Each structure stands twice: as C-alpha cells, then as structure tokens.
Coordinates of C-alpha atoms in Angstrom, one line a residue:
M1 CA -85.1 169.3 77.1
K2 CA -82.1 167.0 76.9
L3 CA -82.6 163.7 78.7
F4 CA -79.9 161.6 80.4
D5 CA -79.7 157.9 81.1
E6 CA -76.3 158.1 82.8
I7 CA -74.3 160.6 84.9
P8 CA -71.6 162.1 82.7
A9 CA -68.2 160.7 83.6
E10 CA -66.4 163.7 82.1
R11 CA -67.2 167.4 82.4
P12 CA -69.8 168.2 79.8
A13 CA -69.4 171.1 77.3
T14 CA -71.3 174.1 78.7
P15 CA -70.3 177.1 76.6
L16 CA -73.2 179.3 77.6
L17 CA -73.0 178.4 81.3
D18 CA -69.2 179.0 81.3
T19 CA -69.8 182.7 80.3
L20 CA -71.8 183.4 83.4
E21 CA -70.0 185.1 86.3
S22 CA -73.2 186.3 88.0
P23 CA -76.9 185.7 87.4
A24 CA -77.3 189.4 86.3
A25 CA -76.3 188.3 82.7
L26 CA -79.5 186.2 82.5
H27 CA -81.6 189.3 82.3
D28 CA -80.6 189.7 78.7
F29 CA -81.1 186.1 77.6
N30 CA -83.9 185.3 75.2
A31 CA -86.2 182.2 75.5
S32 CA -83.9 180.1 73.3
Q33 CA -80.8 180.9 75.3
L34 CA -82.7 180.2 78.6
R35 CA -83.7 176.8 77.4
E36 CA -80.1 176.1 76.2
L37 CA -78.8 177.3 79.6
A38 CA -81.2 174.9 81.4
D39 CA -79.9 172.0 79.4
E40 CA -76.3 172.9 80.2
L41 CA -77.1 173.5 83.8
R42 CA -78.7 170.1 84.2
A43 CA -75.7 168.4 82.5
Y44 CA -73.2 170.2 84.8
L45 CA -75.3 169.4 87.8
L46 CA -75.3 165.7 87.0
Y47 CA -71.6 165.7 86.5
S48 CA -70.7 167.7 89.6
V49 CA -72.9 165.7 92.0
G50 CA -71.6 162.5 90.4
C51 CA -68.1 163.7 91.4
T52 CA -69.0 164.7 94.9
G53 CA -72.2 163.0 96.0
G54 CA -75.0 165.0 97.6
H55 CA -78.6 166.0 97.1
F56 CA -79.7 165.0 93.6
G57 CA -83.3 164.7 92.6
A58 CA -84.6 168.0 94.0
G59 CA -82.1 170.1 92.1
L60 CA -82.8 168.4 88.8
G61 CA -86.5 169.2 89.3
V62 CA -86.0 173.0 89.6
V63 CA -83.4 173.7 86.9
E64 CA -85.9 175.6 84.7
L65 CA -87.4 177.4 87.7
T66 CA -83.9 178.5 88.9
V67 CA -83.0 179.8 85.5
A68 CA -86.4 181.7 85.2
L69 CA -86.1 183.2 88.7
H70 CA -82.6 184.6 88.1
H71 CA -83.8 185.9 84.7
I72 CA -86.7 187.8 86.2
F73 CA -85.5 188.8 89.6
D74 CA -82.6 191.2 90.4
T75 CA -80.8 188.9 92.9
P76 CA -79.4 189.4 95.4
H77 CA -81.2 192.8 95.8
D78 CA -84.4 190.9 95.3
R79 CA -84.6 188.2 98.0
L80 CA -84.9 184.6 97.0
V81 CA -85.5 182.1 99.8
W82 CA -85.2 178.4 99.2
D83 CA -87.0 176.1 101.6
V84 CA -84.9 173.2 103.1
G85 CA -82.2 173.8 100.4
H86 CA -82.0 170.3 98.9
Q87 CA -82.8 171.9 95.6
A88 CA -80.3 174.8 95.8
Y89 CA -77.4 173.3 93.8
P90 CA -78.5 174.9 90.5
H91 CA -78.8 178.2 92.4
K92 CA -75.3 177.8 93.7
I93 CA -73.9 177.1 90.2
L94 CA -75.6 180.2 88.7
T95 CA -74.4 182.5 91.5
G96 CA -70.7 182.4 91.2
R97 CA -69.9 179.0 92.7
R98 CA -69.8 176.8 89.6
E99 CA -66.1 176.0 89.9
Q100 CA -66.4 175.4 93.7
M101 CA -69.0 172.7 93.3
S102 CA -66.3 170.0 93.5
T103 CA -65.9 171.0 97.2
I104 CA -69.5 170.8 98.2
R105 CA -70.2 169.0 101.5
Q106 CA -66.5 168.6 102.1
L107 CA -64.6 170.0 105.0
G108 CA -63.8 173.7 104.2
G109 CA -65.8 173.5 101.0
L110 CA -69.3 174.7 100.0
A111 CA -72.2 173.9 102.3
A112 CA -74.9 171.4 101.4
F113 CA -77.5 174.1 101.9
P114 CA -77.9 177.8 101.3
K115 CA -75.7 179.7 103.9
R116 CA -75.7 183.4 104.5
D117 CA -72.0 183.7 105.1
E118 CA -71.2 181.7 101.9
S119 CA -72.8 184.1 99.4
P120 CA -74.9 187.2 99.3
Y121 CA -77.3 185.3 97.0
D122 CA -78.0 183.0 99.9
T123 CA -80.5 185.2 101.7
F124 CA -81.4 182.8 104.5
G125 CA -79.7 179.8 105.9
V126 CA -81.8 176.7 105.8
G127 CA -81.7 172.9 106.3
H128 CA -84.9 172.2 108.2
S129 CA -88.1 172.4 106.2
S130 CA -91.0 174.9 106.1
T131 CA -89.1 178.0 107.2
S132 CA -89.0 179.9 103.8
I133 CA -92.4 181.6 103.9
S134 CA -91.9 183.0 107.4
A135 CA -88.4 184.2 106.5
A136 CA -89.5 185.8 103.2
L137 CA -92.4 187.4 105.0
G138 CA -90.1 188.9 107.5
M139 CA -87.9 190.3 104.7
A140 CA -90.9 191.7 102.9
L141 CA -92.2 193.5 106.0
A142 CA -88.7 194.8 106.8
A143 CA -88.5 196.3 103.3
R144 CA -91.9 197.9 103.8
T145 CA -90.9 199.4 107.1
K146 CA -87.6 200.7 105.7
G147 CA -89.3 202.0 102.5
E148 CA -87.1 199.9 100.3
K149 CA -88.3 198.7 96.9
R150 CA -87.4 195.1 96.6
R151 CA -89.2 191.9 95.6
V152 CA -89.2 188.8 97.8
C153 CA -89.8 185.2 96.8
A154 CA -90.1 182.0 98.7
V155 CA -89.8 178.6 97.0
I156 CA -91.4 175.8 99.0
G157 CA -92.1 172.1 98.1
D158 CA -95.4 170.3 98.6
G159 CA -93.8 168.2 101.3
A160 CA -92.6 171.2 103.3
L161 CA -96.0 172.8 102.8
S162 CA -97.5 170.0 104.9
A163 CA -95.9 171.5 108.1
G164 CA -98.0 173.8 110.2
M165 CA -95.4 176.6 110.3
S166 CA -96.0 177.1 106.5
F167 CA -99.7 177.7 107.0
E168 CA -99.0 180.0 110.0
A169 CA -96.9 182.1 107.7
L170 CA -99.4 182.1 104.8
A171 CA -102.2 183.2 107.1
H172 CA -100.0 186.1 108.5
A173 CA -98.9 187.2 105.0
G174 CA -102.5 187.4 103.9
H175 CA -103.4 189.3 107.0
V176 CA -100.7 192.0 106.6
D177 CA -101.1 192.1 102.8
A178 CA -97.4 191.7 102.3
N179 CA -95.8 192.2 98.9
M180 CA -94.3 188.7 98.3
L181 CA -94.4 185.8 96.0
V182 CA -94.7 182.2 97.2
I183 CA -93.9 179.5 94.7
L184 CA -95.2 176.0 95.4
N185 CA -93.0 173.4 93.8
D186 CA -95.4 170.5 93.6
N187 CA -93.6 167.4 92.5
E188 CA -95.5 164.7 94.4
M189 CA -98.7 165.5 96.2
S190 CA -102.1 165.4 94.4
I191 CA -103.1 168.9 95.3
S192 CA -104.5 169.3 91.9
E193 CA -104.9 167.5 88.6
N194 CA -101.8 166.9 86.5
V195 CA -101.0 169.8 84.2
G196 CA -102.9 169.4 81.0
G197 CA -103.9 171.5 78.0
M198 CA -106.9 173.1 79.5
A199 CA -105.3 173.8 82.8
S200 CA -102.2 175.3 81.2
Y201 CA -104.3 177.4 78.9
L202 CA -106.4 178.9 81.8
A203 CA -103.3 179.4 83.9
R204 CA -101.7 181.4 81.0
I205 CA -104.8 183.5 80.8
L206 CA -104.7 184.1 84.6
V207 CA -101.1 185.4 84.4
S208 CA -101.5 187.4 81.2
K209 CA -101.2 191.1 81.3
P210 CA -104.7 191.8 79.9
Y211 CA -106.2 189.6 82.5
T212 CA -104.4 191.2 85.4
V213 CA -105.0 194.7 84.2
M214 CA -108.7 193.9 83.6
R215 CA -108.9 192.4 87.1
E216 CA -107.5 195.4 88.8
N217 CA -109.5 197.9 86.7
S218 CA -112.7 196.0 87.4
K219 CA -112.0 196.1 91.1
R220 CA -111.7 199.9 91.0
V221 CA -114.9 200.3 88.9
L222 CA -117.0 197.8 90.9
S223 CA -115.8 199.2 94.2
H224 CA -118.3 202.1 93.7
L225 CA -121.2 199.7 93.2
P226 CA -122.8 198.2 96.4
G227 CA -122.4 194.4 96.4
A228 CA -120.9 194.3 92.9
L229 CA -117.3 193.8 94.0
E230 CA -118.2 190.9 96.3
L231 CA -120.2 189.3 93.5
A232 CA -117.2 189.6 91.1
R233 CA -114.8 188.2 93.6
R234 CA -117.0 185.2 94.3
T235 CA -117.6 184.6 90.6
E236 CA -113.8 184.7 89.9
E237 CA -113.2 182.4 92.9
H238 CA -115.6 179.8 91.6
V239 CA -114.3 179.9 88.0
K240 CA -110.7 179.4 89.3
G241 CA -111.9 176.7 91.7
M242 CA -113.1 174.6 88.7
V243 CA -109.5 174.2 87.3
S244 CA -107.2 174.8 90.3
P245 CA -106.9 174.6 94.1
A246 CA -107.2 178.3 94.3
T247 CA -109.9 178.5 97.0
L248 CA -107.7 177.6 99.9
F249 CA -104.9 180.1 99.1
E250 CA -107.3 182.8 97.9
E251 CA -109.2 182.6 101.2
M252 CA -105.9 183.1 103.0
G253 CA -105.4 186.4 101.1
F254 CA -103.2 185.3 98.2
N255 CA -103.7 185.8 94.5
Y256 CA -103.4 182.2 93.3
I257 CA -102.1 181.3 89.8
G258 CA -101.6 177.8 88.5
P259 CA -100.8 175.1 88.2
I260 CA -98.3 175.6 85.4
D261 CA -95.6 173.3 84.0
G262 CA -92.5 174.0 86.0
H263 CA -90.3 172.7 83.2
D264 CA -91.6 175.0 80.6
V265 CA -89.2 178.0 80.6
P266 CA -91.4 180.4 78.5
S267 CA -94.4 179.7 80.7
L268 CA -92.4 180.3 83.9
V269 CA -90.9 183.5 82.6
Q270 CA -94.3 184.8 81.6
A271 CA -95.8 183.9 84.9
L272 CA -93.0 185.3 87.0
G273 CA -92.7 188.4 84.9
S274 CA -96.4 189.1 85.4
M275 CA -96.6 188.3 89.1
A276 CA -93.3 189.8 90.3
N277 CA -94.6 193.4 90.2
L278 CA -98.1 192.7 91.5
E279 CA -99.0 194.2 94.8
G280 CA -100.0 192.0 97.8
P281 CA -99.4 188.3 98.5
Q282 CA -99.0 186.2 95.3
F283 CA -99.0 182.4 95.0
L284 CA -97.7 180.5 92.0
H285 CA -98.3 176.8 91.8
I286 CA -96.0 174.9 89.5
K287 CA -95.9 171.2 88.7
T288 CA -92.4 169.6 88.4
C289 CA -90.9 166.1 88.3
K290 CA -88.2 165.3 90.9
G291 CA -85.1 164.1 89.1
R292 CA -86.3 165.7 85.8
G293 CA -84.0 165.0 82.8
F294 CA -82.3 162.0 84.4
R295 CA -84.5 158.9 83.6
P296 CA -83.3 156.7 86.6
A297 CA -84.1 159.5 89.0
E298 CA -87.5 160.2 87.4
A299 CA -88.4 156.5 87.9
D300 CA -87.1 156.4 91.5
P301 CA -87.2 159.9 93.1
I302 CA -86.9 158.5 96.6
G303 CA -83.8 156.4 95.8
Y304 CA -82.2 159.4 94.0
H305 CA -83.0 162.0 96.6
A306 CA -79.3 162.0 97.3
I307 CA -76.4 159.9 95.9
T308 CA -72.9 159.0 97.0
K309 CA -69.8 159.9 95.0
L310 CA -69.5 157.9 91.9
E311 CA -66.1 156.1 91.9
K312 CA -64.1 156.3 88.7
T313 CA -63.5 153.0 86.9
A314 CA -59.9 152.0 87.5
S315 CA -57.8 151.6 84.4
E316 CA -55.2 149.5 86.2
P317 CA -55.7 145.7 86.6
P318 CA -57.1 144.7 90.0
P319 CA -54.6 144.0 92.7
K320 CA -53.4 140.4 93.0
V321 CA -55.2 138.4 95.7
E322 CA -53.1 136.0 97.6
P323 CA -54.6 132.5 98.0
R324 CA -56.2 131.8 101.4
S325 CA -55.3 129.0 103.7
P326 CA -57.8 126.1 103.9
N327 CA -59.0 127.3 107.3
E328 CA -59.6 130.8 106.0
A329 CA -61.4 129.4 102.9
M330 CA -63.8 127.4 105.1
A331 CA -64.5 130.2 107.5
E332 CA -67.8 132.1 107.3
P333 CA -67.6 135.5 105.7
K334 CA -67.6 138.3 108.2
A335 CA -71.0 139.8 108.6
K336 CA -71.4 143.3 107.3
P337 CA -71.9 145.8 110.1
R338 CA -75.5 146.9 110.5
K339 CA -76.5 150.5 110.5
Y340 CA -78.1 151.7 113.7
C341 CA -81.3 152.6 111.9
N342 CA -81.5 149.0 110.6
V343 CA -81.1 147.7 114.2
F344 CA -84.0 149.9 115.2
G345 CA -86.1 148.8 112.2
E346 CA -85.6 145.1 113.1
W347 CA -86.3 145.7 116.8
L348 CA -89.5 147.6 116.0
C349 CA -90.9 144.8 114.0
D350 CA -89.9 142.2 116.6
M351 CA -91.4 144.2 119.5
A352 CA -94.6 144.8 117.4
A353 CA -95.0 141.1 117.0
A354 CA -94.6 140.7 120.8
D355 CA -96.9 143.6 121.8
T356 CA -100.0 144.6 119.9
R357 CA -100.1 147.9 121.7
L358 CA -97.0 149.2 119.9
I359 CA -97.5 152.1 117.5
G360 CA -94.8 153.4 115.1
I361 CA -94.8 157.2 114.4
T362 CA -92.5 159.2 112.1
P363 CA -92.5 162.7 110.7
A364 CA -91.7 161.9 107.1
M365 CA -88.6 159.8 108.0
R366 CA -89.8 156.3 106.9
E367 CA -86.7 155.5 104.8
G368 CA -84.2 157.4 106.9
S369 CA -85.3 155.8 110.1
D370 CA -85.8 152.4 108.4
L371 CA -89.6 152.0 109.0
I372 CA -90.1 150.5 105.6
R373 CA -90.6 146.9 106.8
F374 CA -92.7 148.0 109.7
S375 CA -95.0 150.1 107.5
R376 CA -95.6 147.0 105.3
E377 CA -96.1 144.4 108.0
Y378 CA -98.1 146.6 110.4
P379 CA -99.8 149.2 108.2
E380 CA -102.6 149.7 110.7
R381 CA -100.1 150.6 113.4
Y382 CA -97.9 152.8 111.3
Y383 CA -98.4 156.6 111.1
D384 CA -96.3 158.9 108.9
V385 CA -97.5 162.4 109.8
A386 CA -95.5 164.2 107.2
I387 CA -93.2 167.1 108.1
A388 CA -95.0 167.8 111.4
E389 CA -92.7 167.0 114.3
Q390 CA -94.7 168.8 116.8
H391 CA -97.8 166.9 115.8
A392 CA -95.9 163.6 115.9
V393 CA -95.0 164.1 119.5
T394 CA -98.5 165.1 120.7
L395 CA -100.1 162.4 118.6
A396 CA -98.0 159.9 120.5
A397 CA -99.0 161.6 123.8
G398 CA -102.7 161.2 122.9
M399 CA -102.2 157.5 122.0
A400 CA -100.3 156.9 125.3
C401 CA -103.3 158.3 127.2
E402 CA -105.4 155.5 125.8
G403 CA -103.0 152.7 126.8
M404 CA -101.1 152.3 123.5
K405 CA -97.3 152.1 123.4
P406 CA -96.1 154.7 120.8
V407 CA -92.6 154.7 119.5
V408 CA -91.6 158.0 117.8
A409 CA -88.7 157.5 115.3
I410 CA -87.1 160.9 114.7
Y411 CA -83.8 162.5 114.0
S412 CA -82.1 164.4 116.9
T413 CA -82.0 167.7 115.0
F414 CA -85.7 167.4 114.1
L415 CA -86.8 166.6 117.7
Q416 CA -85.7 170.1 118.5
R417 CA -88.8 171.2 116.6
G418 CA -91.1 169.2 118.9
Y419 CA -89.4 170.3 122.1
D420 CA -92.4 172.1 123.7
Q421 CA -94.6 169.1 123.0
L422 CA -92.0 166.8 124.5
I423 CA -92.1 168.8 127.7
H424 CA -95.7 170.0 127.9
D425 CA -97.6 167.1 126.3
V426 CA -95.5 164.0 127.2
S427 CA -93.2 164.7 130.1
V428 CA -95.4 166.9 132.3
Q429 CA -98.0 164.1 132.1
A430 CA -95.4 161.3 132.6
L431 CA -96.8 159.6 129.5
D432 CA -95.4 156.3 128.2
V433 CA -93.7 157.3 125.0
T434 CA -90.5 155.9 123.6
F435 CA -88.3 158.1 121.4
A436 CA -85.8 156.4 119.0
I437 CA -83.5 159.3 118.2
D438 CA -81.4 158.8 115.1
R439 CA -78.5 160.9 113.8
A440 CA -77.1 161.8 117.2
G441 CA -73.8 163.6 117.3
V442 CA -72.1 164.8 114.2
V443 CA -73.7 163.5 111.0
G444 CA -71.3 164.7 108.4
E445 CA -71.7 166.5 105.2
D446 CA -75.1 168.1 105.9
G447 CA -73.5 170.4 108.5
P448 CA -74.7 172.4 111.5
T449 CA -78.4 172.3 110.7
H450 CA -78.4 168.5 110.8
H451 CA -75.9 167.6 113.5
G452 CA -77.5 166.0 116.6
A453 CA -75.2 168.0 118.9
L454 CA -77.7 169.2 121.5
D455 CA -80.0 166.3 122.5
L456 CA -78.3 165.1 125.6
A457 CA -78.4 168.7 126.9
Y458 CA -82.0 169.4 126.1
L459 CA -83.3 166.0 127.1
R460 CA -81.3 165.7 130.4
C461 CA -82.9 168.7 131.9
I462 CA -86.5 167.4 131.5
P463 CA -87.8 165.9 134.8
G464 CA -88.7 162.2 134.6
M465 CA -86.9 161.7 131.3
V466 CA -84.8 158.6 130.8
V467 CA -81.9 159.0 128.3
L468 CA -79.8 156.1 127.0
A469 CA -76.8 156.0 124.7
P470 CA -75.6 152.7 123.2
A471 CA -71.9 151.9 122.6
D472 CA -72.8 149.4 119.9
E473 CA -75.6 147.7 118.0
A474 CA -76.3 145.0 120.6
E475 CA -76.7 147.7 123.3
C476 CA -78.9 149.7 121.0
R477 CA -81.3 146.8 120.6
A478 CA -81.3 146.1 124.3
M479 CA -81.7 149.8 125.2
L480 CA -84.7 150.1 122.9
S481 CA -86.3 147.3 124.9
A482 CA -85.4 148.9 128.2
A483 CA -86.9 152.3 127.1
Y484 CA -90.0 150.6 125.7
H485 CA -90.7 148.8 129.0
H486 CA -90.0 151.9 131.1
Q487 CA -93.2 153.4 132.4
G488 CA -92.8 157.0 131.2
P489 CA -90.9 159.0 128.6
A490 CA -87.6 157.5 127.5
A491 CA -85.2 158.1 124.7
V492 CA -82.5 156.1 123.0
R493 CA -80.1 158.2 121.0
Y494 CA -77.8 156.6 118.5
P495 CA -75.5 157.8 115.7
R496 CA -75.8 157.7 112.0
G497 CA -74.3 154.9 110.0
T498 CA -72.9 151.6 111.1
G499 CA -71.7 150.4 114.5
P500 CA -68.5 148.5 115.4
G501 CA -70.1 145.2 114.2
T502 CA -71.3 143.7 117.4
T503 CA -73.4 140.5 117.1
L504 CA -77.0 141.1 118.0
A505 CA -78.9 138.7 120.3
P506 CA -82.2 137.6 118.7
G507 CA -84.4 138.2 121.7
L508 CA -85.9 141.3 123.3
E509 CA -83.9 141.4 126.5
A510 CA -83.5 144.8 128.1
L511 CA -80.4 146.3 129.6
P512 CA -81.0 147.6 133.2
I513 CA -81.4 151.4 133.2
G514 CA -78.8 153.4 135.2
E515 CA -76.1 150.7 135.3
A516 CA -72.6 151.4 133.8
E517 CA -70.3 148.7 132.5
T518 CA -66.6 148.5 133.5
R519 CA -64.7 147.7 130.3
R520 CA -61.2 148.1 131.7
T521 CA -59.7 148.6 135.1
G522 CA -56.7 150.8 135.1
A523 CA -54.0 152.0 137.5
Q524 CA -55.0 153.1 141.0
D525 CA -54.9 156.9 141.4
G526 CA -54.8 157.3 137.6
V527 CA -57.4 158.3 135.0
A528 CA -60.9 157.0 134.6
L529 CA -62.6 157.5 131.3
L530 CA -66.4 157.8 131.6
A531 CA -67.6 157.3 128.0
F532 CA -71.1 157.8 126.7
G533 CA -72.4 156.2 123.5
S534 CA -70.2 156.4 120.5
M535 CA -67.2 157.7 122.5
N536 CA -66.6 154.2 123.8
G537 CA -64.7 153.4 120.6
P538 CA -61.9 155.9 121.0
A539 CA -62.1 155.6 124.8
A540 CA -61.0 151.9 124.5
E541 CA -57.8 152.9 122.6
V542 CA -57.0 155.8 124.9
A543 CA -57.5 153.6 128.0
E544 CA -54.9 151.1 126.7
N545 CA -52.4 153.8 126.0
L546 CA -52.8 155.5 129.4
D547 CA -53.5 152.4 131.5
A548 CA -56.8 154.1 132.4
T549 CA -60.1 152.7 133.7
H550 CA -62.8 152.7 131.0
L551 CA -66.5 152.9 132.0
N552 CA -69.2 152.5 129.4
M553 CA -71.7 154.7 131.1
R554 CA -74.7 153.6 129.0
S555 CA -77.3 155.7 130.8
V556 CA -77.1 159.5 130.6
K557 CA -80.1 159.9 132.8
P558 CA -80.3 158.4 135.4
L559 CA -76.5 158.2 135.9
D560 CA -74.9 155.3 137.7
R561 CA -74.2 157.0 141.0
D562 CA -72.3 154.2 142.6
A563 CA -70.0 153.7 139.6
I564 CA -69.1 157.4 139.4
L565 CA -68.4 157.6 143.2
V566 CA -66.2 154.5 143.1
A567 CA -64.3 155.9 140.1
A568 CA -63.9 159.3 142.0
R569 CA -62.4 157.5 145.0
R570 CA -60.0 155.4 143.0
H571 CA -58.7 157.9 140.5
R572 CA -57.1 161.3 140.4
L573 CA -58.8 162.4 137.2
L574 CA -62.2 161.7 135.8
V575 CA -62.6 162.3 132.0
T576 CA -66.2 162.4 130.6
L577 CA -66.5 161.8 126.8
E578 CA -69.6 162.5 124.8
E579 CA -70.6 163.3 121.2
N580 CA -72.7 166.2 122.4
V581 CA -72.0 169.8 123.4
V582 CA -70.2 170.0 126.7
A583 CA -72.6 172.7 128.0
G584 CA -75.4 170.9 129.8
G585 CA -74.5 167.5 128.5
A586 CA -73.7 164.2 130.1
G587 CA -70.4 165.5 131.6
S588 CA -72.4 168.3 133.3
G589 CA -74.5 165.6 134.8
V590 CA -71.5 163.9 136.3
N591 CA -70.2 167.3 137.7
E592 CA -73.6 167.9 139.3
L593 CA -73.7 164.5 140.9
L594 CA -70.2 164.9 142.4
A595 CA -71.1 168.4 143.7
A596 CA -74.3 167.1 145.3
E597 CA -72.3 164.3 147.0
G598 CA -69.6 166.7 148.2
V599 CA -66.9 164.8 146.4
Q600 CA -63.9 166.7 145.3
V601 CA -62.0 165.2 142.3
E602 CA -60.5 166.7 139.2
V603 CA -62.8 166.3 136.2
L604 CA -62.2 167.0 132.5
N605 CA -65.3 167.3 130.3
L606 CA -64.7 166.5 126.6
G607 CA -67.3 166.9 124.0
L608 CA -68.4 169.0 121.1
P609 CA -67.3 172.7 121.3
D610 CA -69.5 175.7 122.2
A611 CA -69.9 176.4 118.5
F612 CA -71.8 175.1 115.5
V613 CA -69.7 172.4 113.9
E614 CA -69.4 172.8 110.1
H615 CA -69.8 170.2 107.5
G616 CA -67.4 167.4 106.5
K617 CA -67.0 163.7 107.0
P618 CA -67.8 162.6 110.5
A619 CA -64.3 161.3 111.2
E620 CA -62.8 164.6 110.0
L621 CA -65.2 166.6 112.2
L622 CA -64.4 164.5 115.3
T623 CA -60.7 165.0 114.7
V624 CA -61.2 168.8 114.4
C625 CA -63.2 168.7 117.6
G626 CA -60.5 166.7 119.4
L627 CA -62.8 163.7 119.9
D628 CA -60.8 161.0 118.0
A629 CA -58.5 158.8 120.1
E630 CA -55.4 161.0 119.4
G631 CA -57.2 164.2 120.3
I632 CA -58.7 162.7 123.5
E633 CA -55.3 161.3 124.6
A634 CA -53.6 164.7 123.9
S635 CA -56.2 166.5 126.0
V636 CA -55.9 164.1 128.9
R637 CA -52.1 164.2 128.9
Q638 CA -52.2 168.0 128.8
R639 CA -54.5 168.1 131.8
L640 CA -52.2 165.6 133.7
T641 CA -49.2 167.8 132.9
L642 CA -51.0 170.9 134.2
S643 CA -52.1 169.1 137.3
N644 CA -48.6 167.9 138.1
K645 CA -47.3 171.5 137.7
T646 CA -49.9 172.8 140.0
E647 CA -49.1 170.2 142.6
N648 CA -45.4 170.8 142.4
S649 CA -45.9 174.6 142.8
C650 CA -47.8 174.0 146.0

C-alpha cells in the first residue's frame, strides 16, 4: 500500500483508474491489478477532496473494500447500500463520476452522500446513520417476493451499529432468513481483538470453500441424527467464540465471519467471493483504519473526518499593505466572531459551574456541538450515548424525573429521529429538559438530509413547548439561560457557523420569553418585517431600503401577542421571515394568532420552500430560496405592487 504524508497538489497519475468507465471492468482484474487500482484510487481521492473539501477519513478507510465489492458484485444489479455515506467517495469515483468529483458538495454538483437520482449505483439515499441494514433487508425481501436473483449487501460502521435501528434490522433479517450480506466496517470500537496472525488464519479457514462445503454437508448428514445437529452447532459456536465476537450475531441468525483485515485486498476478495453466494443472512466483520494511507489522518481520525478545500499557494507576491494611522495601530484587533456552537459550549460550562443539577447529553456530537471542554471539566455530568437520538431524549426525561436539569445538545436534523420521545416522554409529562438545537436552517454542502428546515414546524405544534430563535451570539447565550430556567421543555435553535460578531455578556442573564424587540420603526401604514432568528440580518437591510418596521421576534412559541397586534394596526403588510419551511412554521403561528384575534391584515410568509433544498454553500442556497436581502425585498415589492393593483381595481 502506498502511504502519503501530504495531499497531492497536482492530479496524480492514475493510468489504471483512468481506463474505468464502469465498475464492471473490475470483474476481470487480477489481485495485482486490484491492489494497484486501490493505490491509484486513494491518490485520486486525496487529490480530489483536497481540491473541493468534504468527507475525508472514512473514504480513505474503505478504498480496498470498495474495490473488492465492485470486483465481486455485479452492481448495480446487485444492490450495494452504504450507511451514512461519509465513506462513499471511492464508490462515486468507481461508478462513472470520477471527472465530476471536482463539483462535489457544490451547488448543482455531486451530492455529498449517495443519492438515488444521481446514479443507478446509488441504490439508497442516505445521510443519517444506521439505515443501511433495514434498507438492504427490504431490497432482499422484495427480490425474494418478485423471484429475482440478485445479491444485496449493506456496509455499516461500528459507530452506526450502536444505534437501535441497526439491531432491529439484524433481528428481523435473522427471523425471515433473508439472503443478504452485512459488512461491519470496524475502525474504532473494541468489539474484538485487533486483527492478528491467528485471528486472520482462522477467519480465512471460516470463509474457505472446503469449510463452507463441509459445514453445509455436515448439517445435511447430522440433521437425520437426533441431537447431533444441535451439538455440532454449539461446538462450532464455541470454537468461533474463542477467536471472534460471533456469538451475538450468530444468535441473531447470521453466519458470522471475521474479523479480517479490511485493507488486505486478496483476503477481502476471498471472503466476499465465498460469502456472496451463500444462502441466508451473512455477516462479515472487517477491521480498518480510518484515514488509511494518509499518515496525518491515521494519527488524527477525528480531525480529518472532513476537511475544507485546500487553497493553492499563490505565485504572485502578496498585496501591498498601506500603513495604518497611529490611532488604527493602537486599536485592539477586532475579535473573531464566535461560532454558535462555541457560544453554547461556553454557556454550558458556565451554567454547570452555577448549578450542580445540570447534565449534558449528546448523541455522538461532542465535537460538532462543542462539548469538548464540558466533557473534560465535568466528566461525571457528561453523557455521550452514541448514535442513539431516541435514547438521548428519554434518558434526559428520566433524569428530569429525579430533579436533574438535563441539556440535550443535538442537531436539528437528528432531533427528528427522537420526535416521538420528545412528545411522549418529555412533553406529555411536562418535564424540565432543555434542547440546544444546532444546525438550524440550511447547513450547506451536506444537503437535504442535514438541513434543519423543519424544526420550527415540528416543535411549534407540541403543547407546552417553548421555542426560541436568537438573532446573534449574545441572544443565543441569554436564550439558553432562559430555556434552562423555564420549568418545562424548551428549545433554542441556532444556525451553523458564526454569528454577526455581537459581544457576549459574561453573566448568565436570561432574556424574557415571549417578548419581541423593535429594531426599527418604519413608516405608518407601510411594511412591518417580523424576523425570526437568522433572518434578522437580511431584514435589517430590507427595512432600511423600504423604510419598514423591523421586529426581532426572538420567541417562536410563545409569540409576542401584543407586538404582533400593534404591528397589524400600524401597517398595511406584515412580512414574516424564517429559515424554516413556511408550512407550519413561525409565520403560520402569526397567521393563527391574527385569525384567533379576528384581525384582518395582509400577511406575506417568507421562508424555505415546500421542497427539499439541495446542497451548496448556505449563502447560495438562501439566494436560491429568495431569503437573502435582495430576494426578500423583491418579494415584498412584488406583493405591494399586487396589492396596489387590487386596490385600484376595486
């Protein structure tokens, strides 16, 4: 295997890879060619991700597996389902999208994850974890029902296997005796001992043709002898149990093989070739190294989970810098804007110091939600429950029952997975749980599976739920305190990335819940902009251009009734702005309030469309959705023109 210390700055030579127009050509490759292809694929992957940014370490870890899978399986006739999809870049490169990799995660380019309408080789659209086994099982059972001869394989990581959905699917697959293969890509958890000589040797025996033939023939012979088959099964189970974690998966109905070295192409080819045609549920356990082949990523797999685009070194001299005035030279440098997740992380530690009842909970989002410092300073009050969003929410509910003050740090898109628990276990019982909801609104290049486009709608309809949306970093901190002190379920939803750069107060003062802030008073009988959260930025610009009133609504639920009614009396048009779907969102709440009060005023609801927003940079996506300042102003002017025409016609 070729090892890299740096990401190639120029496109590497990949003569073998360049000949591939489809993975079907891999069927005729010998072992030497497959190893050479793996080296070229890794080099090209490093180069392409260096040019574009994107998911990094996971793809490097499955280069050999991807090559072996497409060598053995007849894709796309045989179904290959990748879990989450972080590791699918090599798959994309081998399935006719090599030259399009320069567009990945860009507006109009390749998606960050497998996507059904992008390629027939992408058999299932993914983005959230732990769905692959259920999807593959559905495909296998459909093939059985239709009488079709096709092989189905799910590739799942050890992290994704920690979710309950994976075990539900495994149990069902064993129960229905489905013809499918599950590959566990184990690159972190200590499910078994590291791959060694003895383990590899026994694994090779277990996948060898003589062993599998002997195993099946023995079953047929022993089936006629009372008790003999059960004795043979238990003997085999205990022998396997001495060298591998076979027992759990065998008890669920799978034929378990492994662990084997996931970077050894011949071993992978042998194992997959033997298992692909076996009847019933098959389970192959491979050991891999995340970031394999790139030494910095091997040393820091978390840091190299994803990378940003590597900028080219400029050949031109740096631009000339004009000397600053004495006053400028003495001025303090402008503080770098904080990310909202950093604001949350700092607040959590400060509130934990003030209240010993605080408990921090996250479903495998420690780094993303910035719980790193909290986990170190308060390890006894920190719980990472792995990829188990449903459990995270109900765990918090149980803690709240005993007088603790749990704070659940979770992404908007992942809270969708714990929705029943949010309703049934927290809200029905009016339990005191605070939800810090990160990645609200459009998040960018990861696309529709990761946008937080629905949370205002799905939270607002829950009885007793408080929902707050900060306009800046200072409001985020104060709203977290407000939600924490509220007796009952409360959520603060904030966007990905940095805020406008507002200075934070050092204390833990809370904003009053349900009170809007008037940021600008505009012309009488004109337009009032009712902005929620991140939309306050463009709203300020639009308000100046239109001489409009600008209200920072702050609270989605409860709404500031008085502020809305005053705005309705003073203005001819109310415009609600939110980075959430319009259907059922904050604007819908304003409409409902006005209807309940019997107030008739023209309202324009602006937000994300009734469609799944694709991937691209957040600013690009907001422009496409008409939620930048220019788009908002155009929509308001269009409505005013239409209203004037209607009035004149009357």
